[in-house]
Amino acid sequence: MASAAQTLSQAVSAMTSKEGKYLTFTLANEEYGIGILKIKEIIGMMPITSVPRTPSFVKGVINLRGKVIPVVDLRLKFGMPPMDYTDRTCIIVVEIAGQSGALTIGIVVDSVSEVLNIKEEDIENTPTFGVRVNTDYIMGMAKISGGVKILLDIDKVLSSQEIVSLEKEG
């Protein structure tokens, strides 16, 4: 019979484990992944209503079955050049932790790839890029078939100030 300490340590390691299913997608020919539990749904591009005086990466809001949700272009958020939307461009609807609870937002990505089951031993910690580079939003680097997929902590991709401004819009 397992002791309480063993059970607790297993529970803690399960919570800190990055192993699991990730939805992978591309941005500017790079592969990224978001934990599947954060994903609500994937939708095709639809008309986005722009909202004045928002940061350039905030494309605006959409009406998703009667609920208005803010949409962020992840390319612009990451400082990548903008790209014309194609038939592969889509919106991943995610739930992130806001100050007033869960917040549903859409993120525009170039294309969705697949759902991968990534094992703990295939995930490395984010390398250190120097003092000035904030990589808190990167959960880890997954080594898959000779390449690397950047695993995002979607809760940390937007800063708390940005989330507050999105909460006011939505």
mmCIF file of C-alpha atoms in Angstrom:
data_model
loop_
_atom_site.group_PDB
_atom_site.id
_atom_site.type_symbol
_atom_site.label_atom_id
_atom_site.label_comp_id
_atom_site.label_asym_id
_atom_site.label_seq_id
_atom_site.Cartn_x
_atom_site.Cartn_y
_atom_site.Cartn_z
ATOM 1 C CA MET A 1 0.000 0.000 0.000
ATOM 2 C CA ALA A 2 1.380 3.427 -0.991
ATOM 3 C CA SER A 3 2.116 5.845 1.824
ATOM 4 C CA ALA A 4 0.448 9.261 1.947
ATOM 5 C CA ALA A 5 3.801 10.905 1.150
ATOM 6 C CA GLN A 6 4.241 8.741 -1.971
ATOM 7 C CA THR A 7 0.709 9.488 -3.120
ATOM 8 C CA LEU A 8 1.275 13.209 -2.560
ATOM 9 C CA SER A 9 4.570 13.210 -4.452
ATOM 10 C CA GLN A 10 2.953 11.334 -7.355
ATOM 11 C CA ALA A 11 0.126 13.883 -7.421
ATOM 12 C CA VAL A 12 2.597 16.791 -7.401
ATOM 13 C CA SER A 13 4.704 15.275 -10.195
ATOM 14 C CA ALA A 14 1.542 14.655 -12.236
ATOM 15 C CA MET A 15 0.600 18.329 -11.849
ATOM 16 C CA THR A 16 4.051 19.564 -12.861
ATOM 17 C CA SER A 17 4.408 17.031 -15.681
ATOM 18 C CA LYS A 18 4.170 18.560 -19.140
ATOM 19 C CA GLU A 19 3.390 15.198 -20.707
ATOM 20 C CA GLY A 20 0.080 14.982 -22.511
ATOM 21 C CA LYS A 21 -1.881 15.788 -25.636
ATOM 22 C CA TYR A 22 -1.094 18.995 -27.511
ATOM 23 C CA LEU A 23 -2.788 20.603 -30.473
ATOM 24 C CA THR A 24 0.012 21.609 -32.831
ATOM 25 C CA PHE A 25 -0.175 24.478 -35.301
ATOM 26 C CA THR A 26 2.103 26.557 -37.499
ATOM 27 C CA LEU A 27 3.078 30.213 -37.447
ATOM 28 C CA ALA A 28 5.619 31.432 -40.009
ATOM 29 C CA ASN A 29 6.778 27.844 -40.747
ATOM 30 C CA GLU A 30 7.446 27.106 -37.061
ATOM 31 C CA GLU A 31 5.502 24.472 -35.135
ATOM 32 C CA TYR A 32 3.851 25.293 -31.811
ATOM 33 C CA GLY A 33 1.705 23.330 -29.401
ATOM 34 C CA ILE A 34 -0.971 24.163 -26.825
ATOM 35 C CA GLY A 35 -2.200 21.706 -24.207
ATOM 36 C CA ILE A 36 -5.424 20.161 -25.488
ATOM 37 C CA LEU A 37 -7.246 20.917 -22.218
ATOM 38 C CA LYS A 38 -7.002 24.654 -22.997
ATOM 39 C CA ILE A 39 -8.665 24.260 -26.413
ATOM 40 C CA LYS A 40 -12.420 24.809 -26.667
ATOM 41 C CA GLU A 41 -12.733 24.435 -30.450
ATOM 42 C CA ILE A 42 -11.171 25.221 -33.817
ATOM 43 C CA ILE A 43 -13.118 27.337 -36.277
ATOM 44 C CA GLY A 44 -12.459 28.627 -39.765
ATOM 45 C CA MET A 45 -11.839 32.309 -40.323
ATOM 46 C CA MET A 46 -14.941 34.427 -39.967
ATOM 47 C CA PRO A 47 -15.639 38.159 -40.060
ATOM 48 C CA ILE A 48 -13.789 39.929 -37.249
ATOM 49 C CA THR A 49 -15.146 43.248 -36.008
ATOM 50 C CA SER A 50 -12.231 45.545 -35.240
ATOM 51 C CA VAL A 51 -12.244 47.429 -31.968
ATOM 52 C CA PRO A 52 -10.639 50.888 -31.914
ATOM 53 C CA ARG A 53 -7.677 51.691 -29.659
ATOM 54 C CA THR A 54 -6.620 48.090 -29.089
ATOM 55 C CA PRO A 55 -3.051 46.816 -29.587
ATOM 56 C CA SER A 56 -2.221 45.898 -33.208
ATOM 57 C CA PHE A 57 -2.189 42.156 -32.401
ATOM 58 C CA VAL A 58 -5.819 42.299 -31.210
ATOM 59 C CA LYS A 59 -7.756 41.770 -34.439
ATOM 60 C CA GLY A 60 -11.106 42.536 -32.796
ATOM 61 C CA VAL A 61 -14.070 40.434 -31.726
ATOM 62 C CA ILE A 62 -16.208 37.698 -33.255
ATOM 63 C CA ASN A 63 -19.719 36.531 -32.537
ATOM 64 C CA LEU A 64 -19.400 32.840 -31.708
ATOM 65 C CA ARG A 65 -22.899 31.427 -31.349
ATOM 66 C CA GLY A 66 -24.145 34.554 -29.584
ATOM 67 C CA LYS A 67 -21.052 35.074 -27.418
ATOM 68 C CA VAL A 68 -18.688 37.935 -28.258
ATOM 69 C CA ILE A 69 -15.062 36.863 -27.879
ATOM 70 C CA PRO A 70 -11.833 38.804 -28.513
ATOM 71 C CA VAL A 71 -9.466 37.546 -31.227
ATOM 72 C CA VAL A 72 -5.671 37.877 -31.107
ATOM 73 C CA ASP A 73 -3.402 37.314 -34.124
ATOM 74 C CA LEU A 74 -0.576 35.218 -32.639
ATOM 75 C CA ARG A 75 1.794 36.157 -35.492
ATOM 76 C CA LEU A 76 1.505 39.839 -34.575
ATOM 77 C CA LYS A 77 1.668 39.114 -30.837
ATOM 78 C CA PHE A 78 4.994 37.336 -31.406
ATOM 79 C CA GLY A 79 6.360 40.159 -33.580
ATOM 80 C CA MET A 80 6.215 38.136 -36.805
ATOM 81 C CA PRO A 81 5.342 39.816 -40.114
ATOM 82 C CA PRO A 82 1.607 39.843 -40.881
ATOM 83 C CA MET A 83 0.363 37.411 -43.499
ATOM 84 C CA ASP A 84 -2.752 37.413 -45.650
ATOM 85 C CA TYR A 85 -5.226 34.869 -44.340
ATOM 86 C CA THR A 86 -5.602 31.736 -46.474
ATOM 87 C CA ASP A 87 -8.063 28.863 -46.508
ATOM 88 C CA ARG A 88 -5.786 27.147 -43.953
ATOM 89 C CA THR A 89 -5.818 30.088 -41.527
ATOM 90 C CA CYS A 90 -8.071 29.389 -38.585
ATOM 91 C CA ILE A 91 -9.053 30.549 -35.140
ATOM 92 C CA ILE A 92 -8.301 28.330 -32.153
ATOM 93 C CA VAL A 93 -10.725 29.155 -29.364
ATOM 94 C CA VAL A 94 -8.925 28.771 -26.024
ATOM 95 C CA GLU A 95 -9.798 29.332 -22.405
ATOM 96 C CA ILE A 96 -7.198 31.276 -20.444
ATOM 97 C CA ALA A 97 -7.008 32.333 -16.815
ATOM 98 C CA GLY A 98 -8.091 35.966 -16.463
ATOM 99 C CA GLN A 99 -8.340 38.022 -13.271
ATOM 100 C CA SER A 100 -12.085 37.439 -13.063
ATOM 101 C CA GLY A 101 -11.902 33.720 -13.853
ATOM 102 C CA ALA A 102 -11.709 31.881 -17.171
ATOM 103 C CA LEU A 103 -11.654 34.024 -20.298
ATOM 104 C CA THR A 104 -12.465 32.674 -23.760
ATOM 105 C CA ILE A 105 -10.410 34.168 -26.582
ATOM 106 C CA GLY A 106 -9.664 33.264 -30.184
ATOM 107 C CA ILE A 107 -6.128 33.061 -31.508
ATOM 108 C CA VAL A 108 -5.447 33.264 -35.243
ATOM 109 C CA VAL A 109 -2.858 30.756 -36.501
ATOM 110 C CA ASP A 110 -1.542 29.996 -39.999
ATOM 111 C CA SER A 111 -2.774 26.399 -39.913
ATOM 112 C CA VAL A 112 -3.621 23.635 -37.467
ATOM 113 C CA SER A 113 -1.463 20.522 -37.794
ATOM 114 C CA GLU A 114 -2.475 17.631 -35.516
ATOM 115 C CA VAL A 115 -2.997 16.465 -31.959
ATOM 116 C CA LEU A 116 0.171 14.851 -30.605
ATOM 117 C CA ASN A 117 0.686 12.822 -27.469
ATOM 118 C CA ILE A 118 4.008 14.158 -26.186
ATOM 119 C CA LYS A 119 5.921 12.199 -23.564
ATOM 120 C CA GLU A 120 7.720 13.853 -20.644
ATOM 121 C CA GLU A 121 11.138 12.586 -21.842
ATOM 122 C CA ASP A 122 10.616 14.346 -25.201
ATOM 123 C CA ILE A 123 10.097 17.743 -23.535
ATOM 124 C CA GLU A 124 13.058 19.895 -22.556
ATOM 125 C CA ASN A 125 12.976 23.036 -20.470
ATOM 126 C CA THR A 126 13.125 26.320 -22.333
ATOM 127 C CA PRO A 127 16.743 27.318 -22.957
ATOM 128 C CA THR A 128 17.936 30.588 -21.422
ATOM 129 C CA PHE A 129 18.220 33.310 -24.048
ATOM 130 C CA GLY A 130 19.633 35.989 -21.767
ATOM 131 C CA VAL A 131 18.246 38.358 -19.178
ATOM 132 C CA ARG A 132 16.165 40.578 -21.458
ATOM 133 C CA VAL A 133 14.243 37.831 -23.198
ATOM 134 C CA ASN A 134 11.021 36.870 -21.445
ATOM 135 C CA THR A 135 10.257 33.229 -22.223
ATOM 136 C CA ASP A 136 7.752 32.616 -19.392
ATOM 137 C CA TYR A 137 5.059 31.895 -21.976
ATOM 138 C CA ILE A 138 7.060 28.920 -23.311
ATOM 139 C CA MET A 139 6.263 25.765 -21.342
ATOM 140 C CA GLY A 140 8.992 23.721 -22.983
ATOM 141 C CA MET A 141 10.485 22.441 -26.215
ATOM 142 C CA ALA A 142 9.220 19.126 -27.591
ATOM 143 C CA LYS A 143 11.663 17.065 -29.638
ATOM 144 C CA ILE A 144 9.605 15.308 -32.299
ATOM 145 C CA SER A 145 10.979 13.436 -35.336
ATOM 146 C CA GLY A 146 14.159 15.463 -35.644
ATOM 147 C CA GLY A 147 12.421 18.831 -35.173
ATOM 148 C CA VAL A 148 11.362 21.000 -32.280
ATOM 149 C CA LYS A 149 7.854 22.153 -31.409
ATOM 150 C CA ILE A 150 7.528 25.107 -29.047
ATOM 151 C CA LEU A 151 4.974 24.317 -26.331
ATOM 152 C CA LEU A 152 3.119 27.454 -25.245
ATOM 153 C CA ASP A 153 1.663 28.197 -21.848
ATOM 154 C CA ILE A 154 -1.325 29.994 -23.351
ATOM 155 C CA ASP A 155 -2.209 31.552 -19.976
ATOM 156 C CA LYS A 156 1.109 33.443 -20.091
ATOM 157 C CA VAL A 157 1.174 34.401 -23.790
ATOM 158 C CA LEU A 158 -0.804 37.538 -22.969
ATOM 159 C CA SER A 159 0.403 39.752 -20.120
ATOM 160 C CA SER A 160 -1.969 40.471 -17.242
ATOM 161 C CA GLN A 161 -2.510 44.051 -18.536
ATOM 162 C CA GLU A 162 -3.418 42.697 -21.972
ATOM 163 C CA ILE A 163 -5.849 40.209 -20.428
ATOM 164 C CA VAL A 164 -7.519 42.989 -18.418
ATOM 165 C CA SER A 165 -8.035 45.027 -21.622
ATOM 166 C CA LEU A 166 -9.453 41.946 -23.388
ATOM 167 C CA GLU A 167 -11.807 41.264 -20.470
ATOM 168 C CA LYS A 168 -13.193 44.791 -20.850
ATOM 169 C CA GLU A 169 -13.832 44.219 -24.582
ATOM 170 C CA GLY A 170 -15.426 40.775 -24.436
#
